[in-house]
Amino acid sequence: MSQTVDTAAMPADPVGSDGASARVASWLSEFEAALADRDVERAAGMFATTCFWRDLVAFTWNIRTVEGREGVADMLGQTLERVAPHGFHVTEPPEQADGVASAWIEFETAVGRGRGHLRLVDEGAWTLLTTLYELKGHEEPRGQARPRGAEHGVNRERETWLDRREREAAELGYETQPYVLVIGGGQGGIALGARLRQLGVPTIIADKHSRPGDQWRGRYKSLCLHDPVWYDHLPYIKFPENWPVFSPKDKIADWLESYTRVMELNYWTNTEAKSATYDADAGEWTVTVEREGHPVVLRPKQLVLATGMSGKPNVPDLPGQDVFRGDQHHSSAHPGPDAYAGKKCVVVGSNNSAFDICGALWENGADVTMVQRTSTHIVRSDTLMDIGLGALYSEEAVAGGMTTEKADMVFASLPYRIMHEFQIPLYDQMRERDKDFYERLEASGFDHDWGDDGSGLFMKYLRRGSGYYIDVGAADLVADGNVTLAKGQVDHLTEDAVVLADGTELPADLVVYATGYGSMNGWAADLISQEVADTVGKCWGLGSDTTKDPGPWEGEQRNMWKPTQQEGLWFHGGNLHQSRHYSLYLALQLKARAEGIPTPVYGLQEVHHTA
Amino acid sequence: MSQTVDTAAMPADPVGSDGASARVASWLSEFEAALADRDVERAAGMFATTCFWRDLVAFTWNIRTVEGREGVADMLGQTLERVAPHGFHVTEPPEQADGVASAWIEFETAVGRGRGHLRLVDEGAWTLLTTLYELKGHEEPRGQARPRGAEHGVNRERETWLDRREREAAELGYETQPYVLVIGGGQGGIALGARLRQLGVPTIIADKHSRPGDQWRGRYKSLCLHDPVWYDHLPYIKFPENWPVFSPKDKIADWLESYTRVMELNYWTNTEAKSATYDADAGEWTVTVEREGHPVVLRPKQLVLATGMSGKPNVPDLPGQDVFRGDQHHSSAHPGPDAYAGKKCVVVGSNNSAFDICGALWENGADVTMVQRTSTHIVRSDTLMDIGLGALYSEEAVAGGMTTEKADMVFASLPYRIMHEFQIPLYDQMRERDKDFYERLEASGFDHDWGDDGSGLFMKYLRRGSGYYIDVGAADLVADGNVTLAKGQVDHLTEDAVVLADGTELPADLVVYATGYGSMNGWAADLISQEVADTVGKCWGLGSDTTKDPGPWEGEQRNMWKPTQQEGLWFHGGNLHQSRHYSLYLALQLKARAEGIPTPVYGLQEVHHTA
């Protein structure tokens, strides 16, 4: 789960920056005047005919990209009066390259303060990003506004930090109710919980594991993050300079556990959510959880499912599974290779988990066969780091002054509609760089692809969240024949073998179903009801009408970090980058509701698919 | 335990910076030429007649300030050939104010790389700071050199991060020996341990408590740090922006515990050091510790006592202590006020601990009397933050681009010999600002002082480590008579009272001896022998010949972070600032020895006092 970025989004050539300053200043002041006059048509006319305005919460109380002058006009028509945007200004000198002027901007709305990014072409604005970063009167207590800690003076009613913290932990969920309940305490729930804590929104994070980080600890033992450290920072506390490029799973687990502690999150371990129902009149959920074996009924106003963007495991239902005598389990339940030295192992699937598991089994001396059912996109990790991420998330980027926060904004500034155009050339470079590797791989019979339109890994991630492997070494095992490659669909199992549709019989002591995951709304079906899951519809995907990402075009990840068709129900997830960045916008949406700030949603997504 | 800084050390007026650049460049190039020619007299002649060269490990393998051209010549005469310093250059444009040009510099030695600071007056160098920050070939793995984490490729001998970490933790101290044993796992031991871990020096930190941070948790419940957050960062991981200004004790404890974990320190909890002997021939200590009740014999080459700069508690031996029926204990063993509501409490002493304990007891409804034996220096916390620390350690300083590392270097650049001259005017300002407060306090009969020479709190801290209170509110209790003030020496105790030398009888259910601490070499007497403690002599103090800091002049803190008269024995301690900054120099000294790099010590301190 990684992403690559458009180097074109980076100012390549600061020549002509003087001209850029004047161009941007003039555009911003005209734009502000049109907005002040509430003149929607004039404002929309300042955009190029091909244009994209991406708004993260600031105008729309939604995560939404509008396209074309009509899209801009529609959005402004419905939001302008209420949002009352003003005070647009640049925060650093604009730059110019290839006729495109680009600028970092700030602005205010009636209720908050925003940051954004603007790209101007001759015809007007080509891309505009507007994001909310804080609500007026509800600024986070940091920097100058950080808490004092000690209460100086003498006070016979003094409650110490520890007293207060312990009282809060004891009362929340019993005497007092959380405003937000987050189900799932992986990096997503933790990052969101940290932001809500800073915003003063009473929150419980419930997780079934014994310790924060167990979501990682419990996975196969050789697992390391596939994304590099610069991409993985949590909000508020950055990894130190000595942190490994690719965090080993137990190390990231320890970090998450420590982070949960020092950020003072109300994190309920050993807690399983059993059922949830929404009372629309009361605007409140009734959620029954089992905490340390004891039922507790919680009544949060907002319910966030942060149980992993991958959703529930897809376990295929195959004839013969009941007679098979060996071990069989989904990749998410795979205990690692220790018990399988010398055993015959069949791994069904050929994406990230399948490769990682095959590699670990092989390293442990197992006899391993991979069953490839459909083609896979593979990129070598080093190549992805250098060509895909290096401009924004690397030691070089940091040395060049690129902060994590700025990199996130650069990334967010490029509309999904055109992102693949910037990705395709990067993958062409990768194909060239690793030519020999791909030739060897294909010679082994492995079906390899570059995505429907050649746009590679990150577009696959955004569109379908599957279909790829970031190669950290195991691809060579297949290319070199150390892991046997079989191809086709599984037809059935026998007592001691997996049988493919073409009749090939693969003897097996172990079958691992690395067969992926369903949509996140499957969790809602389990916890709430199938009806609510269907009301909400499919999570993830952009509507690109490519494999496993059916249209119509949505332009943002379906149902992620934004209002859904079910009031009070939210989905949060994704990789560490997304958990970090989008948790801000979800937290602000929740905070606004907690404070009773009106949050009329522009462009609430429609539902086209139930899963 | 705080410090105030000279605003004069900050460039007040960047006017004339062009002139400064030329002046500094010319001085540095002449200096480098003289050093290259090994011409000690020429190099020393480039200093002003009144001059100070402070070296932290780079030239002297010691922490040492030499004074005057003779001092410079002596130091260079003994070190120049071996150190082979070169490559002096400025790292940012020098500045100039009041005729003093000041510059940040870098340089190299035969074995390492250094940073420093130079102040030039017309006559030549007035102050020079040289510090070592890394050893060539032993650079810390961070930034570009950070570990990779994942081992890409496939490897049947793979050991995961967790395997390796667990194996190391299981073997160290049993199958393998630590090179360094640190006794005491408070902030000092932890900061040093983190640096040694990064330098790859096998280290065990042994502490008697059950969890890292218990050193703070166990203290009285209202305790918060008296120093502000900007001053308190640990190495590698900074407190986040939302961290309180004054950390509550349990919060800093949680931070230290988490830090210990994520920095992967080999921290032995529930471990008491029982005895230690040094085998000079083998160059090795034999240290018996009791870990979780089981004896373990360790054989480190280097032994660091990081048991607190305060040393062992001073408990007065008074007639009648055996007949007194109430509770009596040293301040370090005071359990907090909970058991003493409505009780008569006598606190002997009038410094930080005494005031904090009096305040907490009063808040809890006790009847409290403070016994002042000698005069105390009090500064209000806010005033100290604003006037004393603000220029280097504050939100404003951060906003102005002052990093923690740079602030530490600015602070280190001012020689102790003349520091009081810069402190006196600051305390004059404080006296003026809080005039009313001091008048009220003195009207209550409280004996207040500003240090022997009016140089205030930080000089008292450096010279004697005692004699002051950073007022966070409890001083008003004395000034207003809520806490009764008694004065004089304690003569004896009766069954139910403390009796002063003048016959005053103070009825008491509780007596707290807030009577301070001995010198750190007292720990060496307990653990090793009185003979070794006497060989090493008094720790702390500058030799200023002021109260409790007997001469002769040493110019640096005695025995702290540098070689002692006992080979292989080191002392580490101080506040969080000192733990952070000086742990670097101690760690480099230990690393050099671990690597067999010759470390001839220039100017090993002499011993003049046994305690």
Coordinates of N, CA, C and O in Angstrom, one line a residue, chain A residues 166-265:
Chain A
E166 N -6.8 9.5 35.5 CA -7.4 8.3 36.0 C -8.9 8.4 36.2 O -9.6 7.4 35.9
R167 N -9.3 9.5 36.7 CA -10.8 9.7 36.8 C -11.5 9.7 35.5 O -12.5 9.0 35.3
E168 N -10.9 10.4 34.5 CA -11.5 10.4 33.2 C -11.6 8.9 32.6 O -12.6 8.5 32.1
A169 N -10.5 8.2 32.8 CA -10.4 6.8 32.2 C -11.5 5.9 32.9 O -12.0 5.1 32.3
A170 N -11.7 6.2 34.2 CA -12.6 5.3 35.0 C -14.1 5.7 34.6 O -14.9 4.8 34.6
E171 N -14.3 7.0 34.3 CA -15.7 7.4 34.2 C -16.2 7.3 32.7 O -17.4 7.0 32.5
L172 N -15.3 7.5 31.8 CA -15.7 7.5 30.4 C -16.2 6.1 29.9 O -15.5 5.1 30.1
G173 N -17.4 6.2 29.4 CA -18.0 4.9 29.0 C -19.0 4.4 30.1 O -19.8 3.5 29.8
Y174 N -18.9 4.9 31.3 CA -19.7 4.5 32.4 C -20.6 5.6 32.9 O -21.7 5.8 32.5
E175 N -19.9 6.5 33.7 CA -20.7 7.7 34.1 C -20.9 8.7 33.0 O -21.8 9.5 33.0
T176 N -19.9 8.8 32.2 CA -19.9 9.8 31.1 C -19.9 9.1 29.7 O -19.3 8.0 29.7
Q177 N -20.4 9.6 28.7 CA -20.4 9.0 27.4 C -19.4 9.6 26.4 O -19.3 10.8 26.4
P178 N -18.8 8.8 25.6 CA -17.9 9.4 24.6 C -18.8 10.0 23.5 O -19.8 9.5 23.2
Y179 N -18.3 11.1 22.9 CA -19.0 11.7 21.8 C -18.7 10.8 20.6 O -19.6 10.6 19.7
V180 N -17.5 10.3 20.5 CA -17.1 9.5 19.4 C -16.7 8.1 19.9 O -15.9 8.0 20.9
L181 N -17.1 7.0 19.2 CA -16.6 5.7 19.5 C -15.9 5.3 18.2 O -16.5 5.3 17.1
V182 N -14.6 4.9 18.3 CA -13.9 4.4 17.2 C -13.7 2.9 17.4 O -13.1 2.5 18.4
I183 N -14.2 2.2 16.4 CA -14.0 0.7 16.5 C -12.7 0.4 15.7 O -12.7 0.6 14.5
G184 N -11.7 -0.2 16.3 CA -10.5 -0.5 15.7 C -9.4 0.4 16.1 O -9.5 1.6 15.9
G185 N -8.3 -0.1 16.7 CA -7.3 0.7 17.3 C -5.9 0.4 16.6 O -4.9 0.4 17.3
G186 N -5.9 0.3 15.3 CA -4.7 0.3 14.5 C -4.2 1.7 14.3 O -4.7 2.6 15.0
Q187 N -3.3 1.9 13.3 CA -2.8 3.2 13.1 C -3.9 4.2 12.8 O -3.8 5.4 13.2
G188 N -4.9 3.8 12.1 CA -6.0 4.7 11.8 C -6.8 5.2 13.0 O -6.9 6.4 13.2
G189 N -7.2 4.3 13.8 CA -8.0 4.7 15.0 C -7.1 5.5 16.0 O -7.6 6.4 16.6
I190 N -5.8 5.1 16.0 CA -4.9 5.9 16.9 C -4.7 7.3 16.4 O -4.7 8.2 17.2
A191 N -4.4 7.4 15.2 CA -4.2 8.8 14.6 C -5.4 9.7 14.8 O -5.3 10.8 15.2
L192 N -6.6 9.1 14.5 CA -7.8 9.9 14.7 C -8.0 10.2 16.2 O -8.4 11.3 16.5
G193 N -7.8 9.2 17.0 CA -8.0 9.4 18.4 C -7.1 10.5 19.0 O -7.5 11.3 19.8
A194 N -5.9 10.6 18.5 CA -4.9 11.6 18.9 C -5.4 13.0 18.5 O -5.4 13.9 19.3
R195 N -5.9 13.1 17.3 CA -6.5 14.4 16.9 C -7.7 14.8 17.7 O -7.9 15.9 18.1
L196 N -8.6 13.8 17.9 CA -9.8 14.1 18.7 C -9.4 14.5 20.1 O -10.1 15.4 20.7
R197 N -8.5 13.9 20.7 CA -8.0 14.2 22.0 C -7.5 15.7 22.1 O -7.9 16.4 23.0
Q198 N -6.8 16.0 21.0 CA -6.3 17.4 21.0 C -7.4 18.4 20.8 O -7.3 19.6 21.2
L199 N -8.4 18.0 20.1 CA -9.6 18.9 19.9 C -10.6 18.8 21.1 O -11.6 19.5 21.1
G200 N -10.3 18.0 22.1 CA -11.2 18.0 23.3 C -12.5 17.3 23.0 O -13.5 17.6 23.6
V201 N -12.5 16.3 22.1 CA -13.7 15.5 21.8 C -13.6 14.2 22.6 O -12.7 13.4 22.3
P202 N -14.5 14.0 23.5 CA -14.4 12.7 24.3 C -14.6 11.5 23.4 O -15.6 11.4 22.7
T203 N -13.6 10.7 23.4 CA -13.5 9.6 22.5 C -13.0 8.3 23.1 O -12.1 8.3 24.0
I204 N -13.6 7.2 22.8 CA -13.1 5.9 23.1 C -12.7 5.1 21.9 O -13.4 5.2 20.9
I205 N -11.5 4.5 21.9 CA -11.0 3.7 20.8 C -11.2 2.2 21.4 O -10.6 1.9 22.4
A206 N -11.9 1.4 20.7 CA -12.1 0.0 21.2 C -11.4 -0.9 20.2 O -11.6 -0.8 19.0
D207 N -10.7 -1.8 20.8 CA -10.0 -2.8 20.0 C -9.9 -4.2 20.6 O -9.8 -4.3 21.9
K208 N -10.0 -5.2 19.8 CA -10.2 -6.5 20.4 C -8.8 -7.1 20.9 O -8.8 -8.0 21.7
H209 N -7.7 -6.5 20.5 CA -6.4 -7.0 21.0 C -6.1 -6.6 22.4 O -6.7 -5.7 23.0
S210 N -5.0 -7.3 22.9 CA -4.6 -7.0 24.3 C -3.8 -5.7 24.5 O -3.8 -5.1 25.5
R211 N -3.1 -5.3 23.4 CA -2.3 -4.2 23.5 C -2.3 -3.4 22.2 O -2.4 -4.0 21.1
P212 N -2.2 -2.1 22.3 CA -2.1 -1.3 21.0 C -0.9 -1.8 20.3 O 0.2 -2.1 20.9
G213 N -1.0 -2.0 19.0 CA 0.2 -2.5 18.2 C 0.0 -4.0 17.9 O 0.7 -4.5 17.0
D214 N -0.8 -4.7 18.6 CA -1.0 -6.1 18.4 C -1.5 -6.4 17.0 O -1.4 -7.5 16.5
Q215 N -2.2 -5.4 16.4 CA -2.6 -5.6 15.0 C -1.4 -5.9 14.1 O -1.6 -6.6 13.1
W216 N -0.3 -5.3 14.5 CA 1.0 -5.6 13.7 C 1.7 -6.8 14.3 O 2.2 -7.7 13.6
R217 N 1.8 -6.9 15.6 CA 2.5 -8.0 16.3 C 2.1 -9.3 15.8 O 2.8 -10.3 15.7
G218 N 0.7 -9.4 15.7 CA 0.1 -10.7 15.4 C 0.4 -11.2 13.9 O 0.0 -12.4 13.6
R219 N 1.0 -10.4 13.1 CA 1.1 -10.8 11.7 C 2.5 -11.6 11.5 O 3.2 -11.8 12.5
Y220 N 2.7 -12.1 10.3 CA 3.8 -13.0 10.1 C 5.1 -12.3 10.4 O 5.3 -11.2 10.2
K221 N 6.1 -13.1 10.9 CA 7.2 -12.5 11.7 C 8.2 -11.8 10.9 O 8.8 -10.9 11.4
S222 N 8.3 -12.0 9.6 CA 9.2 -11.3 8.8 C 8.7 -9.9 8.3 O 9.4 -9.2 7.6
L223 N 7.4 -9.6 8.6 CA 6.8 -8.4 8.0 C 7.5 -7.1 8.5 O 7.7 -6.9 9.6
C224 N 7.7 -6.3 7.5 CA 8.2 -4.9 7.7 C 7.2 -4.1 6.9 O 6.7 -4.5 5.9
L225 N 7.1 -2.8 7.3 CA 6.3 -1.9 6.5 C 6.8 -1.9 5.1 O 8.0 -1.9 4.8
H226 N 6.0 -1.8 4.1 CA 6.4 -1.6 2.7 C 6.6 -0.2 2.3 O 7.2 0.1 1.3
D227 N 6.1 0.7 3.1 CA 6.3 2.1 2.9 C 7.4 2.6 3.7 O 7.6 2.2 4.9
P228 N 8.2 3.7 3.3 CA 9.3 4.1 4.0 C 9.0 5.1 5.1 O 7.9 5.7 5.1
V229 N 9.9 5.3 6.1 CA 9.6 6.0 7.3 C 9.1 7.4 7.0 O 8.3 8.0 7.7
W230 N 9.6 8.1 6.0 CA 9.2 9.5 5.7 C 7.7 9.6 5.4 O 7.1 10.7 5.5
Y231 N 7.2 8.5 4.9 CA 5.8 8.5 4.5 C 4.9 8.1 5.6 O 3.7 8.2 5.5
D232 N 5.5 7.6 6.7 CA 4.7 6.9 7.8 C 4.5 7.6 9.1 O 3.9 7.1 10.0
H233 N 5.0 8.9 9.2 CA 4.9 9.6 10.5 C 3.4 9.7 10.9 O 2.5 9.8 10.1
L234 N 3.3 9.6 12.2 CA 1.9 9.9 12.8 C 1.8 11.4 13.0 O 2.8 12.1 13.0
P235 N 0.6 11.9 13.3 CA 0.5 13.3 13.7 C 1.2 13.5 15.0 O 1.3 12.6 15.8
Y236 N 1.7 14.7 15.2 CA 2.2 15.3 16.4 C 3.7 14.8 16.8 O 4.5 15.6 17.2
I237 N 3.9 13.5 16.7 CA 5.3 13.0 17.1 C 5.9 12.3 15.9 O 5.4 11.2 15.5
K238 N 6.9 12.8 15.4 CA 7.6 12.2 14.3 C 8.5 11.1 14.7 O 9.1 11.1 15.8
F239 N 8.7 10.1 13.8 CA 9.8 9.1 14.1 C 11.1 9.8 14.2 O 11.4 10.8 13.5
P240 N 12.0 9.4 15.1 CA 13.3 10.0 15.2 C 14.2 9.7 14.0 O 13.9 8.8 13.2
E241 N 15.2 10.5 13.9 CA 16.2 10.4 12.7 C 16.8 9.0 12.6 O 17.4 8.7 11.6
N242 N 16.8 8.2 13.7 CA 17.5 6.9 13.7 C 16.5 5.8 13.3 O 16.8 4.6 13.4
W243 N 15.2 6.2 13.0 CA 14.2 5.1 12.8 C 14.5 4.4 11.5 O 14.9 5.1 10.5
P244 N 14.3 3.1 11.4 CA 14.6 2.4 10.2 C 13.7 2.9 9.0 O 12.6 3.3 9.2
V245 N 14.3 2.7 7.8 CA 13.5 3.1 6.6 C 12.2 2.3 6.6 O 11.1 2.8 6.4
F246 N 12.3 1.0 6.7 CA 11.1 0.1 6.7 C 11.0 -0.5 8.1 O 11.7 -1.4 8.5
S247 N 10.0 0.0 8.8 CA 9.8 -0.5 10.2 C 9.5 -1.9 10.3 O 8.5 -2.4 9.7
P248 N 10.3 -2.7 11.1 CA 9.8 -4.1 11.4 C 8.5 -4.0 12.2 O 8.2 -3.1 12.9
K249 N 7.6 -5.0 12.0 CA 6.3 -5.0 12.5 C 6.3 -4.8 14.0 O 5.4 -4.0 14.5
D250 N 7.2 -5.4 14.8 CA 7.1 -5.3 16.2 C 7.6 -4.0 16.7 O 7.2 -3.5 17.8
K251 N 8.4 -3.4 15.9 CA 8.9 -2.0 16.2 C 7.9 -1.0 16.0 O 7.7 -0.1 16.9
I252 N 7.2 -1.1 14.9 CA 6.1 -0.1 14.7 C 5.0 -0.3 15.8 O 4.3 0.6 16.3
A253 N 4.8 -1.6 16.2 CA 3.8 -1.9 17.2 C 4.2 -1.2 18.5 O 3.3 -0.6 19.2
D254 N 5.4 -1.3 18.9 CA 5.9 -0.7 20.1 C 5.7 0.8 20.1 O 5.3 1.5 21.0
W255 N 6.0 1.4 18.9 CA 5.8 2.8 18.7 C 4.3 3.2 18.9 O 4.0 4.2 19.6
L256 N 3.4 2.4 18.3 CA 2.0 2.8 18.4 C 1.5 2.6 19.8 O 0.7 3.5 20.3
E257 N 2.0 1.6 20.5 CA 1.6 1.5 21.9 C 2.1 2.7 22.8 O 1.4 3.2 23.6
S258 N 3.4 3.0 22.6 CA 3.9 4.2 23.3 C 3.2 5.5 23.0 O 2.9 6.3 23.8
Y259 N 2.9 5.6 21.7 CA 2.2 6.8 21.2 C 0.8 6.9 21.9 O 0.4 8.0 22.4
T260 N 0.1 5.8 21.9 CA -1.2 5.8 22.6 C -1.2 6.2 24.0 O -2.0 7.0 24.5
R261 N -0.1 5.8 24.7 CA 0.1 6.2 26.1 C 0.4 7.7 26.2 O -0.2 8.4 27.0
V262 N 1.4 8.1 25.5 CA 1.8 9.5 25.8 C 0.8 10.5 25.2 O 0.8 11.6 25.7
M263 N 0.0 10.1 24.2 CA -1.0 11.0 23.7 C -2.3 10.9 24.6 O -3.3 11.6 24.3
E264 N -2.2 10.1 25.6 CA -3.3 10.0 26.6 C -4.7 9.6 25.9 O -5.7 10.2 26.2
L265 N -4.6 8.6 25.0 CA -5.8 8.2 24.4 C -6.6 7.2 25.3 O -6.0 6.5 26.1

